[in-house]
Amino acid sequence: MSSRTFFVTQEGPANALALNKDYSHVVIAGRNVFKVYSIEEDEFVESCNLRTGKNLNLNFSCNDVAWNTIDDNILATAATNGAVVVWNLNRPTRSKQEHVFIDHKRTVNKVSFHPAEAAWLISGSQDGTMKCFDLRTKEATRTFYSNTESVRDVQFSPHQHNAFAAVSENGNVQLWDLRRSDRCYHQFTAHSGPVFACDWHPEVPWIATASRDKTIKVWDLSVKPSLEYTIHTIASVGHIKWRPQRKYHIASCALVVDCSVNVWDVRRPYIPFAAFNEHKDVATGISWRGNPHTFLSTSRDSTLYHHVFQDASRPASKANPQGIGLNCRGDVAYACRVNINPSRSAKFSNLLRKGAAQPSHSEQFCQALSNMQQFTCKEPKETYWFRECARRYILTGRSLADICDHNAAVAKDLKRQHVSLIWSIVKTLYSNKVGEYNQPTPPGNISRDESVPGGGVGGVGTTGAGTGGGGESLAGTGIDGDQRSLLGAGGDTPGAPMSGDDETETDETPEQHLNGHVGHLVGGMMFPAQGDFLFGDGELDPLSIDFDRIGLNGGVFVGTNAALDMQQDWTLPSEAFPLRHEIQDRSPPPEQFPNHGSPDMNDNETQTISIEDQPTSVLCVTSMPRLMAWDPSQTMVDMLKHHAVMGDVQTSASVLLALGERRRSLVSLDEATQEHWLLGYLDTLSRHRLWEVATQVIQLAWVPSVSQLNQQSTTVHTCCARCGKPLLRAGWLCDRCHCAEGAACSVCHQVVRGLYAWCQGCAHGGHLFHMQEWWANNKQCPTGCGHICEYS
Amino acid sequence: MFEARSINVEHKDLIHDVAYDFYGLRLATCSSDQFVKVWDQDDQGNWHQTACWKAHTGSVWKVTWAHPEFGQVLATCSFDRTAAVWEEIVGEGSVPGERGMRHWVRRTNLVDSRTSVTDIKFAPKHLGLLLATCSADSVVRVYEAPDVMNLSQWTLQHEISCKLPFSCLSWNPSLSRLHPPMLAVGSDDSNASSGGKVFIFEYSENTRRWNKPETLPNVTEAVHDLAFAPNLGRSFHLLAVATKDVRIYTLKPLQDSSSMQSGLSRFDIQLSAQCDDHLCTVWRVCWNITGTLLASSGDDGCVRLWKSNYLHNWKCVSVLKGDGTQAQNESASTALATPVGVMASATQSTARDLDFIVV
């Protein structure tokens, strides 16, 4: 028996093949090919070409071919013209055609010989009938009407002498008794699409069916037909053949798409046990050579292949049996195969009993199950450090010395001595030498006053190395900053409890939360009166706390576009509340609302920014530390880079942020790296959902691509409150009404500068403060439009 | 240090991939049983299956989350030669208060491959909504959704062909603009004579093409997985490779004149670790979010966690055994052999089921 894979190419594709009873010869048949090959050790030798003679009519065009199971010289073909042709290889003439049965009205799909009765031949046709022919009398003895459109396959049962199965295009399987042509004794719907093939199991009373619905189904017919297995393949299945001596294995080939011949284990119906990928086009027929190791297949690529099992590819062996995942808290999710090959795990497990029978490969194959574990990191030190540092670090709003002191204390409190040391070093190196004037960004609205002198001097000192005069004159403002930050410190402490709310703000009692924030705000910001409507009452809104759940219900929309773009998974309206939330938590840093997108809100703020932006980004140039004997910048850069490399980009980014304008002395640190660190820090912050910190970082960022992050991906559409026309050109001025009524407060009728809150139902609104006051006592819209506004 | 918690996944065949979402609060699993499942964690830390659907008509090899900025989006690839993009839809729930019924819909089916699609990964967010697939027919495909709001439209931007069947790919997640888009692709071809199995591709903005500047020279065994470490602030890249052992390579971009001229980056590639502690095939590697901890898993059924010490030597810091059968063998005498669901505390009787050791 040959044990090699080999093939032969013909002039045209074959539609079917059949082996003789001792598996030594193969006949292939198609529209333009009809040949018998003998199967040698490692090649096919053509022994007879049946497609000869002068008049090659449609009888030579075959859909199917069958080899008589008793008489080695008799072949039958199903012709595309509806004829069933019997061929006798023993005929002395060149033409081997023995008899032509012209009984079917339409094309014949399938012919099949009875396994025990040499003279019985059955055919299934597109006309919906099956006919049983007797080769001795040369007539169709019986006709079976399937009552379906067409019969695609018909097969005698190897178990019952008179039984045969037929499958049809309407998805039905019929079981017939040869002796009763009036009706079938069983009929069941096997598939949702046409059934193309069936095959009786050689040993047990099973029949497998193959369908266009991409499944192979195995039916147990021992009592009444019941579905035993379903194999899901990737394409319509054209042909199936049970593997000899392997109870659970069946070979299949697809009608389209898939050129491989797959052998499945029905117990593992998802992935082929073996795949034979030699064909370049879909296979059209398969036939085992009576043993489980070799089979033949024809294909539309005009080849006839002899396959051996050892050359098969095993898709399952390439399949990755494990999955592993790490999340930002350090948890590990791990899925792995349950049955690990004992020989391998023996090294790792002293539990393994020696001599346990190792299951065969095939047994192992079908026992494929995974279990999954999550290893929860009990003490996620790094995560804890990161979160705590992110929350508690102060990055701006005070003198650098204070910032460093505070942050060093935070790091020390978390037992991160080296990080603490870094902050101390930063303080030593950078806080004394330089005048206090260049705080990164003077905080709050009062900065409007100070930033003017700051900007002026900055402009003078553009060429660098701040003159002594500049330093002095600015020291005054620096003191201011200190005073503020002292006051701010008062606010920090009550704010501290809120650092416990990472992902579940809802857990916290609103009062505690609010107190923290209010204290934070009042102490830290010293808001002038105009700041009240911005935040004061917003603080008292308990719903702002669990914004991510209730946001959808919010009837009042508070618009700013300072939204984090990381929050895309929320729908737009819900962003109203996180925004307020961001603003609250960010109280110590300067209030810069990059509100260019929607000028109807925060008018005050935008004005303020336009002034205070200048000193930070354009005009205010750092006064470089005077030339010292030792320039620490390179060491600083190295140190920051080291931390970035060690995965602690938080320290690198935070130090840069805290340094403010002094970072410019770090000349060897290019902006791309700075941007990289900031983005890295932001990415990690957003993974930990520390939005407040992320927003602060974005606002403090000096790299344009970072500072613009919160101006992207959020769009606020506004409509004119009077005519409903979308406001495209400006956020508040309606082109149609030529009025800015939309910008006016419904209560006080003043144009709203700053936060504008409105009802999404009737589009009326105004100052947040006024709106809240109104809705505290009223249900209806203040304009009198009659809308019952919902404020939550 | 670690508490093991068994998750009863109820996949009917092997699980091929597990993926946390961006925040680590959701899990997606995919299996040969052609199903994808999504799990959500409750406040107690228990995982609950919130979605389960038949995603493909063949084994689902990989599942991966898109950045949440693009929505709740998954991509899967399968033996059935397709890749699919799925989006979770929150229905307009009629019951107020309830978050509404959520379900996953297929947004697109990518059918360009002629063979099994072996890996699929979303590009780092800053590159846009890009998706790379690799397949057993040796092609890497890069798709782009030009409109991030429309997940059903993907255009095939690039096809990079090679000679070896690909098994895995990884985007370089570096956020730095100094690092052009980069992909590492591995092949599980087991023939050592066919040369290196890990290819580095880099996108050149000038030529608008993917170039192949490097092949890792010493990896000639079948590669089952590879992963670039998250790069939050490094100037160089770390690439972990799962082959017969775990390897970690550093790729330092070289700033020499020739690479400037050709526009083709060159790298100084160093093998910084090669660890064969698994003593068998290593199937998966995975980094933590800072790129400081590497997890690897192999046929020994263990997860090993690797960390680099101050000398940049990578050391195994933990071994986590994740094998249910061993737990069962061990506790065969005790009736409760299959711990499923909640592990309240690691009491003595259940400690066996919490099958882990910490080295």
PDB file of C-alpha atoms in Angstrom, chain A residues 336-415:
ATOM      1  CA  CYS A 336      -5.574  27.274  29.697  1.00  0.00           C
ATOM      2  CA  ARG A 337      -6.387  23.824  28.523  1.00  0.00           C
ATOM      3  CA  VAL A 338      -7.655  21.564  31.237  1.00  0.00           C
ATOM      4  CA  ASN A 339      -5.932  18.393  30.137  1.00  0.00           C
ATOM      5  CA  ILE A 340      -2.310  19.115  29.938  1.00  0.00           C
ATOM      6  CA  ASN A 341      -0.139  16.443  28.497  1.00  0.00           C
ATOM      7  CA  PRO A 342       0.876  14.528  31.636  1.00  0.00           C
ATOM      8  CA  SER A 343       4.405  13.905  30.517  1.00  0.00           C
ATOM      9  CA  ARG A 344       5.001  17.581  30.458  1.00  0.00           C
ATOM     10  CA  SER A 345       3.341  18.569  33.623  1.00  0.00           C
ATOM     11  CA  ALA A 346       5.072  15.763  35.468  1.00  0.00           C
ATOM     12  CA  LYS A 347       7.999  18.004  36.096  1.00  0.00           C
ATOM     13  CA  PHE A 348       5.816  20.437  37.846  1.00  0.00           C
ATOM     14  CA  SER A 349       3.472  18.233  39.697  1.00  0.00           C
ATOM     15  CA  ASN A 350       4.386  15.626  42.197  1.00  0.00           C
ATOM     16  CA  LEU A 351       0.778  14.520  42.179  1.00  0.00           C
ATOM     17  CA  LEU A 352       1.018  12.707  38.938  1.00  0.00           C
ATOM     18  CA  ARG A 353       0.649   9.003  39.132  1.00  0.00           C
ATOM     19  CA  LYS A 354       3.172   7.168  37.045  1.00  0.00           C
ATOM     20  CA  GLY A 355       1.898   4.602  34.664  1.00  0.00           C
ATOM     21  CA  ALA A 356      -1.388   6.270  34.053  1.00  0.00           C
ATOM     22  CA  ALA A 357      -2.467   5.224  30.616  1.00  0.00           C
ATOM     23  CA  GLN A 358      -1.808   8.034  28.281  1.00  0.00           C
ATOM     24  CA  PRO A 359      -4.804   8.606  26.089  1.00  0.00           C
ATOM     25  CA  SER A 360      -4.337   8.352  22.375  1.00  0.00           C
ATOM     26  CA  HIS A 361      -3.870  11.435  20.341  1.00  0.00           C
ATOM     27  CA  SER A 362      -7.383  11.211  19.060  1.00  0.00           C
ATOM     28  CA  GLU A 363      -8.771  10.872  22.551  1.00  0.00           C
ATOM     29  CA  GLN A 364      -6.782  13.834  23.681  1.00  0.00           C
ATOM     30  CA  PHE A 365      -7.920  15.782  20.715  1.00  0.00           C
ATOM     31  CA  CYS A 366     -11.551  15.704  21.581  1.00  0.00           C
ATOM     32  CA  GLN A 367     -11.067  16.411  25.264  1.00  0.00           C
ATOM     33  CA  ALA A 368     -10.495  20.033  24.697  1.00  0.00           C
ATOM     34  CA  LEU A 369     -11.720  22.290  27.408  1.00  0.00           C
ATOM     35  CA  SER A 370     -10.277  25.302  29.050  1.00  0.00           C
ATOM     36  CA  ASN A 371     -10.681  26.649  32.469  1.00  0.00           C
ATOM     37  CA  MET A 372     -10.094  30.192  33.393  1.00  0.00           C
ATOM     38  CA  GLN A 373      -8.681  31.807  36.468  1.00  0.00           C
ATOM     39  CA  GLN A 374      -8.397  35.344  37.496  1.00  0.00           C
ATOM     40  CA  PHE A 375      -5.480  36.011  39.745  1.00  0.00           C
ATOM     41  CA  THR A 376      -6.398  39.084  41.636  1.00  0.00           C
ATOM     42  CA  CYS A 377      -3.453  41.082  42.736  1.00  0.00           C
ATOM     43  CA  LYS A 378      -3.986  41.415  46.467  1.00  0.00           C
ATOM     44  CA  GLU A 379      -1.498  44.145  47.095  1.00  0.00           C
ATOM     45  CA  PRO A 380      -1.206  46.027  43.872  1.00  0.00           C
ATOM     46  CA  LYS A 381       1.528  48.247  45.198  1.00  0.00           C
ATOM     47  CA  GLU A 382       2.287  49.984  41.971  1.00  0.00           C
ATOM     48  CA  THR A 383      -1.336  50.587  41.207  1.00  0.00           C
ATOM     49  CA  TYR A 384      -1.874  51.967  44.668  1.00  0.00           C
ATOM     50  CA  TRP A 385       1.150  54.192  44.401  1.00  0.00           C
ATOM     51  CA  PHE A 386       0.103  55.461  41.085  1.00  0.00           C
ATOM     52  CA  ARG A 387      -3.434  56.247  42.093  1.00  0.00           C
ATOM     53  CA  GLU A 388      -2.489  57.851  45.351  1.00  0.00           C
ATOM     54  CA  CYS A 389       0.262  59.920  43.852  1.00  0.00           C
ATOM     55  CA  ALA A 390      -1.940  60.989  41.003  1.00  0.00           C
ATOM     56  CA  ARG A 391      -4.602  62.122  43.403  1.00  0.00           C
ATOM     57  CA  ARG A 392      -2.487  63.726  46.023  1.00  0.00           C
ATOM     58  CA  TYR A 393       0.271  65.341  44.044  1.00  0.00           C
ATOM     59  CA  ILE A 394      -0.007  69.031  43.638  1.00  0.00           C
ATOM     60  CA  LEU A 395       1.229  70.138  40.279  1.00  0.00           C
ATOM     61  CA  THR A 396       0.526  73.804  40.287  1.00  0.00           C
ATOM     62  CA  GLY A 397      -0.907  76.660  42.223  1.00  0.00           C
ATOM     63  CA  ARG A 398       1.839  77.076  44.747  1.00  0.00           C
ATOM     64  CA  SER A 399       5.461  77.856  44.808  1.00  0.00           C
ATOM     65  CA  LEU A 400       7.661  75.157  43.504  1.00  0.00           C
ATOM     66  CA  ALA A 401       9.146  74.648  46.930  1.00  0.00           C
ATOM     67  CA  ASP A 402       5.734  74.015  48.403  1.00  0.00           C
ATOM     68  CA  ILE A 403       4.769  71.733  45.575  1.00  0.00           C
ATOM     69  CA  CYS A 404       7.931  69.749  45.980  1.00  0.00           C
ATOM     70  CA  ASP A 405       7.561  69.581  49.718  1.00  0.00           C
ATOM     71  CA  HIS A 406       4.026  68.420  49.426  1.00  0.00           C
ATOM     72  CA  ASN A 407       4.736  65.859  46.769  1.00  0.00           C
ATOM     73  CA  ALA A 408       7.786  64.608  48.591  1.00  0.00           C
ATOM     74  CA  ALA A 409       5.629  64.127  51.634  1.00  0.00           C
ATOM     75  CA  VAL A 410       3.059  62.271  49.579  1.00  0.00           C
ATOM     76  CA  ALA A 411       5.688  59.981  48.152  1.00  0.00           C
ATOM     77  CA  LYS A 412       7.215  59.450  51.534  1.00  0.00           C
ATOM     78  CA  ASP A 413       3.857  58.688  53.016  1.00  0.00           C
ATOM     79  CA  LEU A 414       3.492  55.983  50.396  1.00  0.00           C
ATOM     80  CA  LYS A 415       6.959  54.702  51.279  1.00  0.00           C
TER      81      LYS A 415
END
